């Protein structure tokens, strides 16, 4: 159980935060997910990632339904979160690139954001993502393909490289 907690706590927290839009509610959802894991003995499941992400997703969506809204992180929330935790100077460039990518990903439809996060942040298979999102593996493939194509286009529209995202000053 401890191994699963260490392995999946942060990815589940990120996933639930993206769905609920609130880190504290996401913590509650993740905590409930691990309580259900312990009560159901599901930690003996050979593929716990699918079970954990499914239960977490359902819990986060239930929280949103109770509040009558599904809220994904938007650009303002991402920028506010970045401003709360200043990074050391040597990681500034990496943070700017990640922030740029997060803002671009945040422009995708919620379903595409969800499958992109499950695939690239949590390294889940198409089949696992399909089970979590209650769709088919083929549909997951189409969603990821469409999302990546859209992301490439939007990155190209911003110009070459990440530097073009930031406006030039008259001094340069």
PDB file of N, CA, C and O in Angstrom, residues 20-71:
ATOM      1  N   UNK A  20     -10.759  19.456 -10.920  1.00  0.00           N
ATOM      2  CA  UNK A  20     -11.530  20.274  -9.981  1.00  0.00           C
ATOM      3  C   UNK A  20     -11.153  21.748 -10.020  1.00  0.00           C
ATOM      4  O   UNK A  20     -11.959  22.604  -9.669  1.00  0.00           O
ATOM      5  N   UNK A  21      -9.905  22.039 -10.414  1.00  0.00           N
ATOM      6  CA  UNK A  21      -9.450  23.423 -10.428  1.00  0.00           C
ATOM      7  C   UNK A  21      -9.047  23.922  -9.058  1.00  0.00           C
ATOM      8  O   UNK A  21      -8.757  25.098  -8.883  1.00  0.00           O
ATOM      9  N   UNK A  22      -9.019  23.040  -8.062  1.00  0.00           N
ATOM     10  CA  UNK A  22      -8.707  23.445  -6.695  1.00  0.00           C
ATOM     11  C   UNK A  22      -7.868  22.360  -6.030  1.00  0.00           C
ATOM     12  O   UNK A  22      -8.294  21.212  -5.927  1.00  0.00           O
ATOM     13  N   UNK A  23      -6.698  22.741  -5.568  1.00  0.00           N
ATOM     14  CA  UNK A  23      -5.765  21.765  -4.997  1.00  0.00           C
ATOM     15  C   UNK A  23      -6.303  21.129  -3.713  1.00  0.00           C
ATOM     16  O   UNK A  23      -6.087  19.947  -3.463  1.00  0.00           O
ATOM     17  N   UNK A  24      -6.997  21.885  -2.894  1.00  0.00           N
ATOM     18  CA  UNK A  24      -7.511  21.336  -1.628  1.00  0.00           C
ATOM     19  C   UNK A  24      -8.616  20.306  -1.881  1.00  0.00           C
ATOM     20  O   UNK A  24      -8.647  19.251  -1.243  1.00  0.00           O
ATOM     21  N   UNK A  25      -9.513  20.614  -2.804  1.00  0.00           N
ATOM     22  CA  UNK A  25     -10.544  19.624  -3.152  1.00  0.00           C
ATOM     23  C   UNK A  25      -9.884  18.397  -3.770  1.00  0.00           C
ATOM     24  O   UNK A  25     -10.319  17.263  -3.535  1.00  0.00           O
ATOM     25  N   UNK A  26      -8.847  18.612  -4.568  1.00  0.00           N
ATOM     26  CA  UNK A  26      -8.137  17.496  -5.193  1.00  0.00           C
ATOM     27  C   UNK A  26      -7.487  16.615  -4.126  1.00  0.00           C
ATOM     28  O   UNK A  26      -7.506  15.385  -4.235  1.00  0.00           O
ATOM     29  N   UNK A  27      -6.936  17.231  -3.079  1.00  0.00           N
ATOM     30  CA  UNK A  27      -6.344  16.446  -1.983  1.00  0.00           C
ATOM     31  C   UNK A  27      -7.399  15.543  -1.342  1.00  0.00           C
ATOM     32  O   UNK A  27      -7.131  14.384  -1.029  1.00  0.00           O
ATOM     33  N   UNK A  28      -8.589  16.096  -1.136  1.00  0.00           N
ATOM     34  CA  UNK A  28      -9.676  15.301  -0.559  1.00  0.00           C
ATOM     35  C   UNK A  28     -10.036  14.123  -1.462  1.00  0.00           C
ATOM     36  O   UNK A  28     -10.251  13.005  -0.987  1.00  0.00           O
ATOM     37  N   UNK A  29     -10.096  14.375  -2.762  1.00  0.00           N
ATOM     38  CA  UNK A  29     -10.433  13.320  -3.721  1.00  0.00           C
ATOM     39  C   UNK A  29      -9.372  12.227  -3.697  1.00  0.00           C
ATOM     40  O   UNK A  29      -9.694  11.028  -3.672  1.00  0.00           O
ATOM     41  N   UNK A  30      -8.109  12.612  -3.690  1.00  0.00           N
ATOM     42  CA  UNK A  30      -7.022  11.627  -3.677  1.00  0.00           C
ATOM     43  C   UNK A  30      -7.037  10.839  -2.372  1.00  0.00           C
ATOM     44  O   UNK A  30      -6.863   9.603  -2.370  1.00  0.00           O
ATOM     45  N   UNK A  31      -7.285  11.525  -1.270  1.00  0.00           N
ATOM     46  CA  UNK A  31      -7.354  10.834   0.014  1.00  0.00           C
ATOM     47  C   UNK A  31      -8.492   9.808  -0.003  1.00  0.00           C
ATOM     48  O   UNK A  31      -8.308   8.660   0.416  1.00  0.00           O
ATOM     49  N   UNK A  32      -9.652  10.188  -0.526  1.00  0.00           N
ATOM     50  CA  UNK A  32     -10.778   9.256  -0.637  1.00  0.00           C
ATOM     51  C   UNK A  32     -10.437   8.086  -1.555  1.00  0.00           C
ATOM     52  O   UNK A  32     -10.856   6.950  -1.304  1.00  0.00           O
ATOM     53  N   UNK A  33      -9.668   8.355  -2.605  1.00  0.00           N
ATOM     54  CA  UNK A  33      -9.252   7.292  -3.525  1.00  0.00           C
ATOM     55  C   UNK A  33      -8.415   6.246  -2.793  1.00  0.00           C
ATOM     56  O   UNK A  33      -8.651   5.041  -2.947  1.00  0.00           O
ATOM     57  N   UNK A  34      -7.471   6.693  -1.976  1.00  0.00           N
ATOM     58  CA  UNK A  34      -6.619   5.745  -1.255  1.00  0.00           C
ATOM     59  C   UNK A  34      -7.379   5.035  -0.133  1.00  0.00           C
ATOM     60  O   UNK A  34      -7.101   3.874   0.174  1.00  0.00           O
ATOM     61  N   UNK A  35      -8.361   5.695   0.456  1.00  0.00           N
ATOM     62  CA  UNK A  35      -9.209   5.027   1.453  1.00  0.00           C
ATOM     63  C   UNK A  35      -9.995   3.899   0.776  1.00  0.00           C
ATOM     64  O   UNK A  35     -10.072   2.782   1.293  1.00  0.00           O
ATOM     65  N   UNK A  36     -10.549   4.180  -0.403  1.00  0.00           N
ATOM     66  CA  UNK A  36     -11.274   3.149  -1.153  1.00  0.00           C
ATOM     67  C   UNK A  36     -10.344   2.015  -1.547  1.00  0.00           C
ATOM     68  O   UNK A  36     -10.736   0.847  -1.528  1.00  0.00           O
ATOM     69  N   UNK A  37      -9.119   2.357  -1.901  1.00  0.00           N
ATOM     70  CA  UNK A  37      -8.127   1.342  -2.258  1.00  0.00           C
ATOM     71  C   UNK A  37      -7.894   0.393  -1.081  1.00  0.00           C
ATOM     72  O   UNK A  37      -7.901  -0.829  -1.242  1.00  0.00           O
ATOM     73  N   UNK A  38      -7.723   0.963   0.089  1.00  0.00           N
ATOM     74  CA  UNK A  38      -7.467   0.148   1.270  1.00  0.00           C
ATOM     75  C   UNK A  38      -8.699  -0.676   1.640  1.00  0.00           C
ATOM     76  O   UNK A  38      -8.585  -1.861   1.944  1.00  0.00           O
ATOM     77  N   UNK A  39      -9.881  -0.074   1.583  1.00  0.00           N
ATOM     78  CA  UNK A  39     -11.105  -0.780   1.953  1.00  0.00           C
ATOM     79  C   UNK A  39     -11.466  -1.894   0.980  1.00  0.00           C
ATOM     80  O   UNK A  39     -12.009  -2.916   1.377  1.00  0.00           O
ATOM     81  N   UNK A  40     -11.176  -1.702  -0.305  1.00  0.00           N
ATOM     82  CA  UNK A  40     -11.529  -2.692  -1.319  1.00  0.00           C
ATOM     83  C   UNK A  40     -10.441  -3.717  -1.563  1.00  0.00           C
ATOM     84  O   UNK A  40     -10.654  -4.665  -2.309  1.00  0.00           O
ATOM     85  N   UNK A  41      -9.273  -3.512  -0.997  1.00  0.00           N
ATOM     86  CA  UNK A  41      -8.178  -4.439  -1.233  1.00  0.00           C
ATOM     87  C   UNK A  41      -7.710  -4.422  -2.683  1.00  0.00           C
ATOM     88  O   UNK A  41      -7.107  -5.363  -3.170  1.00  0.00           O
ATOM     89  N   UNK A  42      -7.991  -3.333  -3.380  1.00  0.00           N
ATOM     90  CA  UNK A  42      -7.645  -3.238  -4.800  1.00  0.00           C
ATOM     91  C   UNK A  42      -6.148  -3.100  -5.021  1.00  0.00           C
ATOM     92  O   UNK A  42      -5.683  -3.214  -6.142  1.00  0.00           O
ATOM     93  N   UNK A  43      -5.382  -2.870  -3.956  1.00  0.00           N
ATOM     94  CA  UNK A  43      -3.933  -2.726  -4.137  1.00  0.00           C
ATOM     95  C   UNK A  43      -3.289  -4.039  -4.573  1.00  0.00           C
ATOM     96  O   UNK A  43      -2.142  -4.062  -4.959  1.00  0.00           O
ATOM     97  N   UNK A  44      -4.040  -5.122  -4.546  1.00  0.00           N
ATOM     98  CA  UNK A  44      -3.532  -6.403  -5.038  1.00  0.00           C
ATOM     99  C   UNK A  44      -3.806  -6.564  -6.527  1.00  0.00           C
ATOM    100  O   UNK A  44      -3.391  -7.538  -7.132  1.00  0.00           O
ATOM    101  N   UNK A  45      -4.500  -5.603  -7.109  1.00  0.00           N
ATOM    102  CA  UNK A  45      -4.808  -5.599  -8.533  1.00  0.00           C
ATOM    103  C   UNK A  45      -3.488  -5.524  -9.311  1.00  0.00           C
ATOM    104  O   UNK A  45      -2.627  -4.713  -8.992  1.00  0.00           O
ATOM    105  N   UNK A  46      -3.322  -6.343 -10.377  1.00  0.00           N
ATOM    106  CA  UNK A  46      -2.069  -6.304 -11.134  1.00  0.00           C
ATOM    107  C   UNK A  46      -1.845  -4.983 -11.882  1.00  0.00           C
ATOM    108  O   UNK A  46      -0.719  -4.646 -12.211  1.00  0.00           O
ATOM    109  N   UNK A  47      -2.918  -4.232 -12.166  1.00  0.00           N
ATOM    110  CA  UNK A  47      -2.787  -2.921 -12.824  1.00  0.00           C
ATOM    111  C   UNK A  47      -3.463  -1.854 -11.965  1.00  0.00           C
ATOM    112  O   UNK A  47      -4.535  -1.361 -12.291  1.00  0.00           O
ATOM    113  N   UNK A  48      -2.818  -1.452 -10.870  1.00  0.00           N
ATOM    114  CA  UNK A  48      -3.457  -0.491  -9.966  1.00  0.00           C
ATOM    115  C   UNK A  48      -3.619   0.902 -10.567  1.00  0.00           C
ATOM    116  O   UNK A  48      -4.505   1.647 -10.154  1.00  0.00           O
ATOM    117  N   UNK A  49      -2.794   1.265 -11.536  1.00  0.00           N
ATOM    118  CA  UNK A  49      -2.879   2.622 -12.105  1.00  0.00           C
ATOM    119  C   UNK A  49      -4.250   2.870 -12.713  1.00  0.00           C
ATOM    120  O   UNK A  49      -4.851   3.925 -12.476  1.00  0.00           O
ATOM    121  N   UNK A  50      -4.750   1.915 -13.461  1.00  0.00           N
ATOM    122  CA  UNK A  50      -6.059   2.080 -14.088  1.00  0.00           C
ATOM    123  C   UNK A  50      -7.136   2.261 -13.029  1.00  0.00           C
ATOM    124  O   UNK A  50      -7.967   3.163 -13.122  1.00  0.00           O
ATOM    125  N   UNK A  51      -7.111   1.410 -12.016  1.00  0.00           N
ATOM    126  CA  UNK A  51      -8.108   1.492 -10.952  1.00  0.00           C
ATOM    127  C   UNK A  51      -8.017   2.829 -10.224  1.00  0.00           C
ATOM    128  O   UNK A  51      -9.024   3.504 -10.015  1.00  0.00           O
ATOM    129  N   UNK A  52      -6.804   3.226  -9.843  1.00  0.00           N
ATOM    130  CA  UNK A  52      -6.611   4.464  -9.094  1.00  0.00           C
ATOM    131  C   UNK A  52      -7.071   5.691  -9.887  1.00  0.00           C
ATOM    132  O   UNK A  52      -7.789   6.554  -9.359  1.00  0.00           O
ATOM    133  N   UNK A  53      -6.659   5.784 -11.159  1.00  0.00           N
ATOM    134  CA  UNK A  53      -7.042   6.951 -11.951  1.00  0.00           C
ATOM    135  C   UNK A  53      -8.547   6.968 -12.234  1.00  0.00           C
ATOM    136  O   UNK A  53      -9.153   8.037 -12.283  1.00  0.00           O
ATOM    137  N   UNK A  54      -9.149   5.801 -12.401  1.00  0.00           N
ATOM    138  CA  UNK A  54     -10.604   5.742 -12.627  1.00  0.00           C
ATOM    139  C   UNK A  54     -11.349   6.228 -11.394  1.00  0.00           C
ATOM    140  O   UNK A  54     -12.252   7.074 -11.490  1.00  0.00           O
ATOM    141  N   UNK A  55     -10.990   5.713 -10.227  1.00  0.00           N
ATOM    142  CA  UNK A  55     -11.651   6.110  -8.981  1.00  0.00           C
ATOM    143  C   UNK A  55     -11.417   7.594  -8.702  1.00  0.00           C
ATOM    144  O   UNK A  55     -12.339   8.328  -8.321  1.00  0.00           O
ATOM    145  N   UNK A  56     -10.191   8.051  -8.938  1.00  0.00           N
ATOM    146  CA  UNK A  56      -9.860   9.467  -8.719  1.00  0.00           C
ATOM    147  C   UNK A  56     -10.660  10.361  -9.669  1.00  0.00           C
ATOM    148  O   UNK A  56     -11.218  11.379  -9.254  1.00  0.00           O
ATOM    149  N   UNK A  57     -10.716   9.987 -10.934  1.00  0.00           N
ATOM    150  CA  UNK A  57     -11.467  10.764 -11.925  1.00  0.00           C
ATOM    151  C   UNK A  57     -12.937  10.840 -11.543  1.00  0.00           C
ATOM    152  O   UNK A  57     -13.543  11.915 -11.555  1.00  0.00           O
ATOM    153  N   UNK A  58     -13.520   9.696 -11.184  1.00  0.00           N
ATOM    154  CA  UNK A  58     -14.927   9.682 -10.798  1.00  0.00           C
ATOM    155  C   UNK A  58     -15.172  10.547  -9.565  1.00  0.00           C
ATOM    156  O   UNK A  58     -16.166  11.285  -9.499  1.00  0.00           O
ATOM    157  N   UNK A  59     -14.270  10.475  -8.592  1.00  0.00           N
ATOM    158  CA  UNK A  59     -14.411  11.305  -7.393  1.00  0.00           C
ATOM    159  C   UNK A  59     -14.316  12.788  -7.713  1.00  0.00           C
ATOM    160  O   UNK A  59     -15.097  13.602  -7.206  1.00  0.00           O
ATOM    161  N   UNK A  60     -13.368  13.153  -8.568  1.00  0.00           N
ATOM    162  CA  UNK A  60     -13.207  14.565  -8.940  1.00  0.00           C
ATOM    163  C   UNK A  60     -14.420  15.058  -9.730  1.00  0.00           C
ATOM    164  O   UNK A  60     -14.901  16.181  -9.507  1.00  0.00           O
ATOM    165  N   UNK A  61     -14.915  14.239 -10.642  1.00  0.00           N
ATOM    166  CA  UNK A  61     -16.106  14.633 -11.404  1.00  0.00           C
ATOM    167  C   UNK A  61     -17.327  14.752 -10.497  1.00  0.00           C
ATOM    168  O   UNK A  61     -18.160  15.648 -10.693  1.00  0.00           O
ATOM    169  N   UNK A  62     -17.429  13.884  -9.499  1.00  0.00           N
ATOM    170  CA  UNK A  62     -18.541  13.988  -8.539  1.00  0.00           C
ATOM    171  C   UNK A  62     -18.470  15.299  -7.763  1.00  0.00           C
ATOM    172  O   UNK A  62     -19.494  15.941  -7.521  1.00  0.00           O
ATOM    173  N   UNK A  63     -17.268  15.707  -7.373  1.00  0.00           N
ATOM    174  CA  UNK A  63     -17.102  16.988  -6.680  1.00  0.00           C
ATOM    175  C   UNK A  63     -17.584  18.125  -7.577  1.00  0.00           C
ATOM    176  O   UNK A  63     -18.310  19.018  -7.151  1.00  0.00           O
ATOM    177  N   UNK A  64     -17.192  18.062  -8.856  1.00  0.00           N
ATOM    178  CA  UNK A  64     -17.598  19.106  -9.796  1.00  0.00           C
ATOM    179  C   UNK A  64     -19.105  19.101 -10.017  1.00  0.00           C
ATOM    180  O   UNK A  64     -19.726  20.158 -10.109  1.00  0.00           O
ATOM    181  N   UNK A  65     -19.680  17.902 -10.107  1.00  0.00           N
ATOM    182  CA  UNK A  65     -21.143  17.817 -10.295  1.00  0.00           C
ATOM    183  C   UNK A  65     -21.872  18.413  -9.114  1.00  0.00           C
ATOM    184  O   UNK A  65     -22.878  19.089  -9.280  1.00  0.00           O
ATOM    185  N   UNK A  66     -21.350  18.157  -7.914  1.00  0.00           N
ATOM    186  CA  UNK A  66     -21.979  18.722  -6.717  1.00  0.00           C
ATOM    187  C   UNK A  66     -21.948  20.240  -6.756  1.00  0.00           C
ATOM    188  O   UNK A  66     -22.845  20.901  -6.264  1.00  0.00           O
ATOM    189  N   UNK A  67     -20.921  20.786  -7.350  1.00  0.00           N
ATOM    190  CA  UNK A  67     -20.803  22.244  -7.457  1.00  0.00           C
ATOM    191  C   UNK A  67     -21.408  22.759  -8.750  1.00  0.00           C
ATOM    192  O   UNK A  67     -21.320  23.939  -9.059  1.00  0.00           O
ATOM    193  N   UNK A  68     -21.950  21.850  -9.557  1.00  0.00           N
ATOM    194  CA  UNK A  68     -22.590  22.180 -10.840  1.00  0.00           C
ATOM    195  C   UNK A  68     -21.640  22.837 -11.826  1.00  0.00           C
ATOM    196  O   UNK A  68     -22.008  23.725 -12.577  1.00  0.00           O
ATOM    197  N   UNK A  69     -20.387  22.400 -11.787  1.00  0.00           N
ATOM    198  CA  UNK A  69     -19.438  22.927 -12.772  1.00  0.00           C
ATOM    199  C   UNK A  69     -18.248  21.988 -12.887  1.00  0.00           C
ATOM    200  O   UNK A  69     -17.858  21.330 -11.945  1.00  0.00           O
ATOM    201  N   UNK A  70     -17.682  21.923 -14.059  1.00  0.00           N
ATOM    202  CA  UNK A  70     -16.420  21.240 -14.291  1.00  0.00           C
ATOM    203  C   UNK A  70     -15.445  22.325 -14.702  1.00  0.00           C
ATOM    204  O   UNK A  70     -15.656  23.017 -15.677  1.00  0.00           O
ATOM    205  N   UNK A  71     -14.381  22.462 -13.955  1.00  0.00           N
ATOM    206  CA  UNK A  71     -13.471  23.576 -14.162  1.00  0.00           C
ATOM    207  C   UNK A  71     -12.059  23.047 -14.382  1.00  0.00           C
ATOM    208  O   UNK A  71     -11.534  22.328 -13.553  1.00  0.00           O
TER     209      UNK A  71
END
